Amino acid sequence: MEPVEEPFAVAAGDVPPGTGAGDPRPAWEAWPMAVQINPSILSADFARLAEEAKAVEGADWLHVDVMDNHFVPNLTLGVPVVESLARATETPLDCHLMIEDADRWAPQYVEAGAGSVTFHVEAAAAPVRLAREIRAKGARASMALKPATPIEPYEDLLPELDMLLIMTVEPGFGGQAFLDIMLPKIRRTRELISKHGLELWLQVDGGVSAATIERCAEAGADVFVAGSAVYGADDPAGAVRALRSQAETATSVASWFCGH
Ligand code: DX5
Ligand code: ZN
């Protein structure tokens, strides 16, 4: 008897892995253009970080905001907390360093167990050397731009990076309003990534929510940090799923994505 073909069967490889479709790998491992949602623990309960990490299982990365009260007017956590958190969760850590002297400190966050380390270009004396050091130590190297920092001077540095973070608020605090004026910079950065044929992830951070995520995806972002929109929700894991689905839909019709 002929095998009956299932009319809606999805061919292997057609579904992003790690998104509940049966592939246990994280989405980014085998699906470079996948949408990623990174909840920011800045909006979580710091006395219960391990539980708060568990509450967003299914997220791609856990975004960890490190602030030193010098680069930004706020103070959060440092290397020992990252070390403990890395041991307490299976979700890889995306460490966003809002600290001065990034050249000195960033490598220590790789040693602490972060899978991705983001330094601010405004705080790095030698960004190329630092990105190479982060990669050599085994983590993904990422560089962040504050709202007033343009992308254009860094075009030649992009191949040195695994991710670029465009801040969509002034860094320092969760719960701020999304800066729409950053959308052109996201668009221009996506154009540079395409122009050079890079597999560089483009992250947005600050004010990303159900109300703003589609605009970010449409402009070219593919990694979305969300603090208050996830941890302020009654069901944080549900909020991650909802944000992912909004971003996926917006990406699928975005002009920058068509043809991929
Ligand atoms: C702000 C931090 C963000 C913050 C985002 O400086 O870098 O990661 O947690 O919080 P929301 O999503 O609430 O704007
Ligand atoms: Zn952040």
mmCIF file of C-alpha atoms and ligand atoms in Angstrom:
data_model
loop_
_atom_site.group_PDB
_atom_site.id
_atom_site.type_symbol
_atom_site.label_atom_id
_atom_site.label_comp_id
_atom_site.label_asym_id
_atom_site.label_seq_id
_atom_site.Cartn_x
_atom_site.Cartn_y
_atom_site.Cartn_z
ATOM 1 C CA MET A 1 0.000 0.000 0.000
ATOM 2 C CA GLU A 2 1.254 3.480 -0.879
ATOM 3 C CA PRO A 3 2.214 5.550 2.175
ATOM 4 C CA VAL A 4 -0.347 8.246 2.780
ATOM 5 C CA GLU A 5 1.180 11.652 2.470
ATOM 6 C CA GLU A 6 0.180 14.049 5.200
ATOM 7 C CA PRO A 7 -1.100 17.161 3.451
ATOM 8 C CA PHE A 8 0.301 19.617 5.979
ATOM 9 C CA ALA A 9 3.477 17.796 6.954
ATOM 10 C CA VAL A 10 6.419 20.165 7.310
ATOM 11 C CA ALA A 11 9.678 19.113 5.717
ATOM 12 C CA ALA A 12 12.637 18.755 8.053
ATOM 13 C CA GLY A 13 14.527 22.002 8.156
ATOM 14 C CA ASP A 14 11.490 24.141 7.383
ATOM 15 C CA VAL A 15 10.793 24.904 11.028
ATOM 16 C CA PRO A 16 13.187 26.886 13.186
ATOM 17 C CA PRO A 17 14.738 24.469 15.683
ATOM 18 C CA GLY A 18 14.322 25.138 19.363
ATOM 19 C CA THR A 19 10.919 26.753 18.998
ATOM 20 C CA GLY A 20 8.836 23.870 20.238
ATOM 21 C CA ALA A 21 8.836 22.049 16.882
ATOM 22 C CA GLY A 22 10.657 19.011 18.232
ATOM 23 C CA ASP A 23 14.260 20.130 17.751
ATOM 24 C CA PRO A 24 15.938 20.587 21.141
ATOM 25 C CA ARG A 25 18.695 22.840 19.796
ATOM 26 C CA PRO A 26 18.554 26.550 20.527
ATOM 27 C CA ALA A 27 17.115 28.407 17.539
ATOM 28 C CA TRP A 28 20.295 30.332 16.814
ATOM 29 C CA GLU A 29 22.428 27.222 16.448
ATOM 30 C CA ALA A 30 21.015 26.088 13.121
ATOM 31 C CA TRP A 31 18.718 28.873 12.004
ATOM 32 C CA PRO A 32 20.792 32.044 11.731
ATOM 33 C CA MET A 33 17.904 34.298 10.750
ATOM 34 C CA ALA A 34 15.594 33.171 13.584
ATOM 35 C CA VAL A 35 13.922 35.691 15.835
ATOM 36 C CA GLN A 36 15.305 35.541 19.378
ATOM 37 C CA ILE A 37 13.687 36.805 22.557
ATOM 38 C CA ASN A 38 15.959 37.632 25.492
ATOM 39 C CA PRO A 39 14.155 38.514 28.747
ATOM 40 C CA SER A 40 16.055 41.026 30.862
ATOM 41 C CA ILE A 41 16.407 40.003 34.496
ATOM 42 C CA LEU A 42 16.709 43.686 35.419
ATOM 43 C CA SER A 43 12.915 43.556 35.766
ATOM 44 C CA ALA A 44 12.977 40.254 37.708
ATOM 45 C CA ASP A 45 13.099 39.714 41.476
ATOM 46 C CA PHE A 46 16.839 39.776 42.294
ATOM 47 C CA ALA A 47 16.258 37.711 45.461
ATOM 48 C CA ARG A 48 14.920 34.820 43.340
ATOM 49 C CA LEU A 49 17.066 34.897 40.214
ATOM 50 C CA ALA A 50 17.203 31.123 39.641
ATOM 51 C CA GLU A 51 13.393 30.851 39.815
ATOM 52 C CA GLU A 52 13.004 33.927 37.636
ATOM 53 C CA ALA A 53 15.278 32.307 35.038
ATOM 54 C CA LYS A 54 13.091 29.205 35.151
ATOM 55 C CA ALA A 55 9.975 31.317 34.663
ATOM 56 C CA VAL A 56 11.131 32.181 31.132
ATOM 57 C CA GLU A 57 12.304 28.766 29.986
ATOM 58 C CA GLY A 58 11.875 28.755 26.225
ATOM 59 C CA ALA A 59 13.591 32.115 25.929
ATOM 60 C CA ASP A 60 16.715 32.046 23.760
ATOM 61 C CA TRP A 61 19.014 33.879 26.148
ATOM 62 C CA LEU A 62 18.757 35.490 29.534
ATOM 63 C CA HIS A 63 19.784 39.148 29.267
ATOM 64 C CA VAL A 64 21.894 40.217 32.254
ATOM 65 C CA ASP A 65 22.398 43.964 32.726
ATOM 66 C CA VAL A 66 25.650 44.793 34.500
ATOM 67 C CA MET A 67 25.804 48.436 35.672
ATOM 68 C CA ASP A 68 28.598 50.120 37.632
ATOM 69 C CA ASN A 69 27.058 53.487 38.599
ATOM 70 C CA HIS A 70 29.715 55.228 36.481
ATOM 71 C CA PHE A 71 28.922 54.435 32.860
ATOM 72 C CA VAL A 72 25.228 54.644 33.806
ATOM 73 C CA PRO A 73 23.617 56.142 36.923
ATOM 74 C CA ASN A 74 22.561 52.760 38.355
ATOM 75 C CA LEU A 75 24.195 49.784 40.043
ATOM 76 C CA THR A 76 23.192 46.150 39.571
ATOM 77 C CA LEU A 77 25.396 43.074 39.771
ATOM 78 C CA GLY A 78 28.826 41.759 38.867
ATOM 79 C CA VAL A 79 30.969 38.725 38.130
ATOM 80 C CA PRO A 80 30.035 36.564 41.192
ATOM 81 C CA VAL A 81 26.302 36.831 40.484
ATOM 82 C CA VAL A 82 26.837 35.959 36.807
ATOM 83 C CA GLU A 83 28.899 32.936 37.893
ATOM 84 C CA SER A 84 26.113 31.690 40.166
ATOM 85 C CA LEU A 85 23.389 32.367 37.616
ATOM 86 C CA ALA A 86 25.297 30.505 34.890
ATOM 87 C CA ARG A 87 25.352 27.464 37.167
ATOM 88 C CA ALA A 88 21.659 27.821 38.060
ATOM 89 C CA THR A 89 20.148 27.920 34.567
ATOM 90 C CA GLU A 90 20.439 26.066 31.284
ATOM 91 C CA THR A 91 19.508 29.225 29.359
ATOM 92 C CA PRO A 92 22.659 30.876 28.004
ATOM 93 C CA LEU A 93 23.539 34.282 29.445
ATOM 94 C CA ASP A 94 23.662 37.407 27.300
ATOM 95 C CA CYS A 95 25.654 39.849 29.464
ATOM 96 C CA HIS A 96 25.168 43.520 28.655
ATOM 97 C CA LEU A 97 27.974 45.469 30.290
ATOM 98 C CA MET A 98 27.072 49.071 31.048
ATOM 99 C CA ILE A 99 30.397 49.706 32.747
ATOM 100 C CA GLU A 100 33.503 51.803 32.303
ATOM 101 C CA ASP A 101 36.812 50.149 31.441
ATOM 102 C CA ALA A 102 35.139 47.397 29.420
ATOM 103 C CA ASP A 103 38.565 46.284 28.107
ATOM 104 C CA ARG A 104 39.513 45.195 31.609
ATOM 105 C CA TRP A 105 36.247 43.629 32.761
ATOM 106 C CA ALA A 106 34.534 42.040 29.752
ATOM 107 C CA PRO A 107 36.828 38.971 29.524
ATOM 108 C CA GLN A 108 35.991 38.137 33.143
ATOM 109 C CA TYR A 109 32.321 37.742 32.213
ATOM 110 C CA VAL A 110 33.287 35.106 29.642
ATOM 111 C CA GLU A 111 35.188 33.264 32.369
ATOM 112 C CA ALA A 112 32.137 33.628 34.630
ATOM 113 C CA GLY A 113 30.102 31.621 32.104
ATOM 114 C CA ALA A 114 28.425 34.166 29.802
ATOM 115 C CA GLY A 115 27.763 32.855 26.282
ATOM 116 C CA SER A 116 27.595 36.344 24.827
ATOM 117 C CA VAL A 117 29.283 39.486 26.141
ATOM 118 C CA THR A 118 28.265 42.969 25.003
ATOM 119 C CA PHE A 119 30.510 45.948 25.704
ATOM 120 C CA HIS A 120 29.616 49.561 24.936
ATOM 121 C CA VAL A 121 31.817 51.101 22.258
ATOM 122 C CA GLU A 122 31.727 54.340 24.269
ATOM 123 C CA ALA A 123 33.462 52.492 27.143
ATOM 124 C CA ALA A 124 36.034 50.479 25.203
ATOM 125 C CA ALA A 125 39.513 51.827 24.452
ATOM 126 C CA ALA A 126 40.302 49.084 21.903
ATOM 127 C CA PRO A 127 37.056 47.512 20.647
ATOM 128 C CA VAL A 128 38.713 45.305 18.012
ATOM 129 C CA ARG A 129 41.200 43.835 20.473
ATOM 130 C CA LEU A 130 38.417 43.356 23.016
ATOM 131 C CA ALA A 131 36.055 41.629 20.563
ATOM 132 C CA ARG A 132 38.883 39.289 19.534
ATOM 133 C CA GLU A 133 39.645 38.507 23.171
ATOM 134 C CA ILE A 134 35.996 37.713 23.941
ATOM 135 C CA ARG A 135 35.825 35.384 20.932
ATOM 136 C CA ALA A 136 39.164 33.762 21.760
ATOM 137 C CA LYS A 137 37.883 32.986 25.244
ATOM 138 C CA GLY A 138 34.889 31.215 23.704
ATOM 139 C CA ALA A 139 31.946 33.630 23.862
ATOM 140 C CA ARG A 140 30.076 35.610 21.237
ATOM 141 C CA ALA A 141 31.387 39.164 20.980
ATOM 142 C CA SER A 142 28.879 41.983 20.855
ATOM 143 C CA MET A 143 29.131 45.766 20.778
ATOM 144 C CA ALA A 144 26.482 48.246 21.954
ATOM 145 C CA LEU A 145 25.705 51.774 20.790
ATOM 146 C CA LYS A 146 23.958 54.359 22.992
ATOM 147 C CA PRO A 147 21.213 56.343 21.235
ATOM 148 C CA ALA A 148 23.526 59.238 20.316
ATOM 149 C CA THR A 149 26.279 56.985 18.901
ATOM 150 C CA PRO A 150 26.054 56.510 15.126
ATOM 151 C CA ILE A 151 26.754 53.183 13.414
ATOM 152 C CA GLU A 152 28.618 54.571 10.405
ATOM 153 C CA PRO A 153 32.084 54.993 12.023
ATOM 154 C CA TYR A 154 32.021 51.288 12.945
ATOM 155 C CA GLU A 155 31.171 49.783 9.554
ATOM 156 C CA ASP A 156 34.654 48.283 9.174
ATOM 157 C CA LEU A 157 34.480 46.673 12.626
ATOM 158 C CA LEU A 158 31.324 44.673 11.957
ATOM 159 C CA PRO A 159 33.105 41.468 10.813
ATOM 160 C CA GLU A 160 34.795 41.353 14.225
ATOM 161 C CA LEU A 161 31.422 41.048 15.955
ATOM 162 C CA ASP A 162 28.759 38.383 16.445
ATOM 163 C CA MET A 163 26.069 40.855 17.478
ATOM 164 C CA LEU A 164 25.470 44.586 17.452
ATOM 165 C CA LEU A 165 23.188 46.111 20.104
ATOM 166 C CA ILE A 166 21.297 49.276 19.276
ATOM 167 C CA MET A 167 19.958 50.832 22.470
ATOM 168 C CA THR A 168 16.379 52.032 22.047
ATOM 169 C CA VAL A 169 16.466 53.923 25.370
ATOM 170 C CA GLU A 170 19.268 55.690 27.218
ATOM 171 C CA PRO A 171 20.873 52.809 29.128
ATOM 172 C CA GLY A 172 20.490 52.581 32.898
ATOM 173 C CA PHE A 173 16.928 51.668 33.756
ATOM 174 C CA GLY A 174 14.150 49.303 32.809
ATOM 175 C CA GLY A 175 10.632 50.432 32.016
ATOM 176 C CA GLN A 176 11.523 53.470 29.876
ATOM 177 C CA ALA A 177 9.636 54.506 26.759
ATOM 178 C CA PHE A 178 10.907 53.151 23.421
ATOM 179 C CA LEU A 179 12.754 55.724 21.304
ATOM 180 C CA ASP A 180 11.185 55.657 17.846
ATOM 181 C CA ILE A 181 13.984 57.912 16.618
ATOM 182 C CA MET A 182 16.269 54.837 16.708
ATOM 183 C CA LEU A 183 14.376 53.074 13.916
ATOM 184 C CA PRO A 184 16.398 54.694 11.089
ATOM 185 C CA LYS A 185 19.640 53.552 12.764
ATOM 186 C CA ILE A 186 18.293 49.973 12.961
ATOM 187 C CA ARG A 187 17.399 50.186 9.267
ATOM 188 C CA ARG A 188 20.825 51.545 8.278
ATOM 189 C CA THR A 189 22.590 48.895 10.328
ATOM 190 C CA ARG A 190 20.566 46.120 8.683
ATOM 191 C CA GLU A 191 21.573 47.556 5.295
ATOM 192 C CA LEU A 192 25.255 47.423 6.283
ATOM 193 C CA ILE A 193 24.871 43.811 7.458
ATOM 194 C CA SER A 194 23.315 42.871 4.105
ATOM 195 C CA LYS A 195 25.846 44.897 2.111
ATOM 196 C CA HIS A 196 28.734 42.969 3.687
ATOM 197 C CA GLY A 197 26.894 39.629 3.721
ATOM 198 C CA LEU A 198 27.489 39.226 7.448
ATOM 199 C CA GLU A 199 25.815 36.802 9.840
ATOM 200 C CA LEU A 200 25.686 39.469 12.489
ATOM 201 C CA TRP A 201 22.774 39.498 14.899
ATOM 202 C CA LEU A 202 21.078 42.851 15.442
ATOM 203 C CA GLN A 203 19.751 43.314 18.964
ATOM 204 C CA VAL A 204 17.454 46.011 20.297
ATOM 205 C CA ASP A 205 17.147 46.807 23.991
ATOM 206 C CA GLY A 206 14.867 49.249 25.788
ATOM 207 C CA GLY A 207 11.118 49.720 25.688
ATOM 208 C CA VAL A 208 10.594 46.611 23.553
ATOM 209 C CA SER A 209 7.030 45.385 24.094
ATOM 210 C CA ALA A 210 3.930 44.146 22.274
ATOM 211 C CA ALA A 211 3.411 47.774 21.186
ATOM 212 C CA THR A 212 6.888 48.269 19.680
ATOM 213 C CA ILE A 213 8.437 44.903 18.747
ATOM 214 C CA GLU A 214 6.896 44.805 15.265
ATOM 215 C CA ARG A 215 8.428 48.173 14.361
ATOM 216 C CA CYS A 216 11.850 46.868 15.475
ATOM 217 C CA ALA A 217 11.510 43.658 13.457
ATOM 218 C CA GLU A 218 10.294 45.523 10.411
ATOM 219 C CA ALA A 219 13.330 47.848 10.629
ATOM 220 C CA GLY A 220 15.758 44.927 10.790
ATOM 221 C CA ALA A 221 16.287 43.744 14.374
ATOM 222 C CA ASP A 222 16.350 39.995 15.011
ATOM 223 C CA VAL A 223 17.236 39.766 18.724
ATOM 224 C CA PHE A 224 14.830 41.427 21.123
ATOM 225 C CA VAL A 225 15.527 42.225 24.771
ATOM 226 C CA ALA A 226 12.417 42.721 26.890
ATOM 227 C CA GLY A 227 12.439 43.399 30.628
ATOM 228 C CA SER A 228 9.219 44.889 31.916
ATOM 229 C CA ALA A 229 7.181 43.450 29.012
ATOM 230 C CA VAL A 230 8.168 39.932 30.145
ATOM 231 C CA TYR A 231 8.619 40.091 33.915
ATOM 232 C CA GLY A 232 5.788 42.586 34.355
ATOM 233 C CA ALA A 233 3.388 40.082 32.751
ATOM 234 C CA ASP A 234 1.304 37.601 34.776
ATOM 235 C CA ASP A 235 2.722 34.794 32.632
ATOM 236 C CA PRO A 236 6.339 35.631 31.679
ATOM 237 C CA ALA A 237 6.793 32.503 29.525
ATOM 238 C CA GLY A 238 3.541 33.324 27.711
ATOM 239 C CA ALA A 239 4.776 36.883 27.144
ATOM 240 C CA VAL A 240 7.960 35.495 25.541
ATOM 241 C CA ARG A 241 5.883 33.298 23.213
ATOM 242 C CA ALA A 242 3.583 36.177 22.276
ATOM 243 C CA LEU A 243 6.496 38.553 21.566
ATOM 244 C CA ARG A 244 8.199 35.869 19.485
ATOM 245 C CA SER A 245 5.127 35.293 17.393
ATOM 246 C CA GLN A 246 4.614 39.036 16.800
ATOM 247 C CA ALA A 247 8.263 39.443 15.793
ATOM 248 C CA GLU A 248 8.186 36.404 13.504
ATOM 249 C CA THR A 249 5.118 37.658 11.666
ATOM 250 C CA ALA A 250 6.560 41.163 11.269
ATOM 251 C CA THR A 251 9.902 39.723 10.071
ATOM 252 C CA SER A 252 8.304 37.444 7.513
ATOM 253 C CA VAL A 253 6.848 40.445 5.670
ATOM 254 C CA ALA A 254 9.754 42.843 6.267
ATOM 255 C CA SER A 255 11.465 44.099 3.121
ATOM 256 C CA TRP A 256 14.959 43.411 4.524
ATOM 257 C CA PHE A 257 14.062 39.772 5.151
ATOM 258 C CA CYS A 258 12.418 38.947 1.823
ATOM 259 C CA GLY A 259 14.701 36.907 -0.379
ATOM 260 C CA HIS A 260 16.493 35.213 2.536
HETATM 261 C C1 DX5 B 1 18.406 49.271 30.219
HETATM 262 C C2 DX5 B 1 18.775 47.830 30.071
HETATM 263 C C3 DX5 B 1 17.668 46.994 29.544
HETATM 264 C C4 DX5 B 1 16.436 46.951 30.392
HETATM 265 C C5 DX5 B 1 15.286 46.937 29.432
HETATM 266 O O1 DX5 B 1 19.526 50.033 30.290
HETATM 267 O O2 DX5 B 1 19.880 47.660 29.212
HETATM 268 O O3 DX5 B 1 18.114 45.659 29.261
HETATM 269 O O4 DX5 B 1 16.350 45.843 31.241
HETATM 270 O O5 DX5 B 1 14.116 47.035 30.157
HETATM 271 P P1 DX5 B 1 12.711 47.324 29.432
HETATM 272 O O6 DX5 B 1 12.475 46.191 28.479
HETATM 273 O O7 DX5 B 1 11.736 47.332 30.561
HETATM 274 O O8 DX5 B 1 12.843 48.636 28.739
HETATM 275 ZN ZN ZN B 2 20.316 45.580 28.571
#
